[in-house]
Amino acid sequence: MYQIIIYMFSKACEYGIKASIFIALNSYRNVRVSLKAIAKEINSPEAFTAKILQDLVRHHVISSTKGAYGGFEIEKELISSVKLSHIVNAIDGDSIYSGCGLGLHTCDESHPCPVHHKFKSIREELKSMLENTNLEELALNIKSGASFLKM
Amino acid sequence: MYQIIIYMFSKACEYGIKASIFIALNSYRNVRVSLKAIAKEINSPEAFTAKILQDLVRHHVISSTKGAYGGFEIEKELISSVKLSHIVNAIDGDSIYSGCGLGLHTCDESHPCPVHHKFKSIREELKSMLENTNLEELALNIKSGASFLKM
DNA sequence: TTAAAATAGGATAAAATTATCCGAATTAAA
DNA sequence: TTTAATTCGGATAATTTTATCCTATTTTAA
Ligand code: FES
Ligand code: FES
């Protein structure tokens, strides 16, 4: 059984979000970061993080360069347009929010589960938050020391 | 990778909540329900549901009677005082909400992760909802056909 | 041209969650 | 008293998620 009910994100998403923030942070300084550096910074397992970064590259959330002096980056001009929802979609797929909180086949207004109306507003709020939070603001908060990527 | 990010509840919780509602519904009519009837009604795997019901019994959320004509029930007078949070606590433990959305060791106001402030309000809202929703209202909505336990 | 540093990707393993099986214990009715 | 209907609980299996390993490929610099 879980220890936390609100499984906001899968581990994969957690790592993906944190990695993206760290990459953004460095891309402002035109610095490409390696998998190794990322995993160290966000305190994540290297090989698993690699898989997630590959996903993000495939979905064009970040870009990668192979070979020596290679690594991951995000085009500076794009950082402010990358939303949390993009990252989450890339990693967990985009069938987000369509599921019923109690596992009914679909979440359907005309055939609601017992908690449908109670959860709907919360879910919408979360959704709009993800769609309106961009990497730039998150990176700036890290930079200013207002928030942290590990511990 | 998950298909739905907001893993509101574990499967165990989903089944636990739905089962509790169905039991409540029947307890109003002084009818004890069997595991078999519950699993059929909420469309859940029988043996797994049994484990969850055992948890709920141990935590005194519901009560059980062994043997022929046995089954599960909830004392009528208690139905309105059983909150969703009780069910969830019984099944997933009570370290609820203490975890950080991005997996930091603890959710700490003075050492916040990048999404801390964004998620905090949503989480609080969800918490108070769980603490303020009782089985009675959920059961009544099923009874009146306003909500459904399966499909 | 070679060596070193990286990402990419397939295969596999470990851990957690979900699900199943089976026998023991209990209870009520026949 | 026997039988059938049940919950209880331990063991185990299947599935999903998370994590690791190893090799291939790419790229840059020496
Ligand atoms: S039907 Fe369950 S959340 Fe909408
Ligand atoms: S520190 Fe991450 S949610 Fe509070």
PDB file of C-alpha atoms (C1' of nucleotides) in Angstrom, chain D:
ATOM      1  C1'  DT D   1     -24.106 -33.023  14.492  1.00  0.00           C
ATOM      2  C1'  DT D   2     -23.296 -32.220  10.064  1.00  0.00           C
ATOM      3  C1'  DT D   3     -23.091 -29.234   6.278  1.00  0.00           C
ATOM      4  C1'  DA D   4     -22.831 -25.123   3.871  1.00  0.00           C
ATOM      5  C1'  DA D   5     -21.621 -20.375   3.859  1.00  0.00           C
ATOM      6  C1'  DT D   6     -18.479 -17.169   5.244  1.00  0.00           C
ATOM      7  C1'  DT D   7     -14.454 -14.368   6.887  1.00  0.00           C
ATOM      8  C1'  DC D   8      -9.373 -14.737   7.970  1.00  0.00           C
ATOM      9  C1'  DG D   9      -4.727 -15.216   6.880  1.00  0.00           C
ATOM     10  C1'  DG D  10      -0.628 -17.089   4.801  1.00  0.00           C
ATOM     11  C1'  DA D  11       1.690 -18.116   0.527  1.00  0.00           C
ATOM     12  C1'  DT D  12       2.347 -17.173  -4.067  1.00  0.00           C
ATOM     13  C1'  DA D  13       1.793 -15.242  -8.727  1.00  0.00           C
ATOM     14  C1'  DA D  14       1.147 -11.537 -12.168  1.00  0.00           C
ATOM     15  C1'  DT D  15       1.676  -6.940 -13.452  1.00  0.00           C
ATOM     16  C1'  DT D  16       3.495  -2.454 -13.308  1.00  0.00           C
ATOM     17  C1'  DT D  17       6.898   0.702 -12.069  1.00  0.00           C
ATOM     18  C1'  DT D  18      11.430   1.662 -10.982  1.00  0.00           C
ATOM     19  C1'  DA D  19      16.185   0.682 -11.520  1.00  0.00           C
ATOM     20  C1'  DT D  20      20.507  -1.370 -13.525  1.00  0.00           C
ATOM     21  C1'  DC D  21      23.720  -3.190 -16.982  1.00  0.00           C
ATOM     22  C1'  DC D  22      25.954  -3.488 -21.170  1.00  0.00           C
ATOM     23  C1'  DT D  23      26.900  -2.524 -25.912  1.00  0.00           C
ATOM     24  C1'  DA D  24      26.486   0.453 -29.954  1.00  0.00           C
ATOM     25  C1'  DT D  25      26.883   4.862 -31.854  1.00  0.00           C
ATOM     26  C1'  DT D  26      28.268   9.549 -32.139  1.00  0.00           C
ATOM     27  C1'  DT D  27      31.271  13.399 -31.463  1.00  0.00           C
ATOM     28  C1'  DT D  28      35.204  16.109 -30.167  1.00  0.00           C
ATOM     29  C1'  DA D  29      39.867  16.768 -29.156  1.00  0.00           C
ATOM     30  C1'  DA D  30      44.471  15.329 -29.086  1.00  0.00           C
TER      31       DA D  30
END
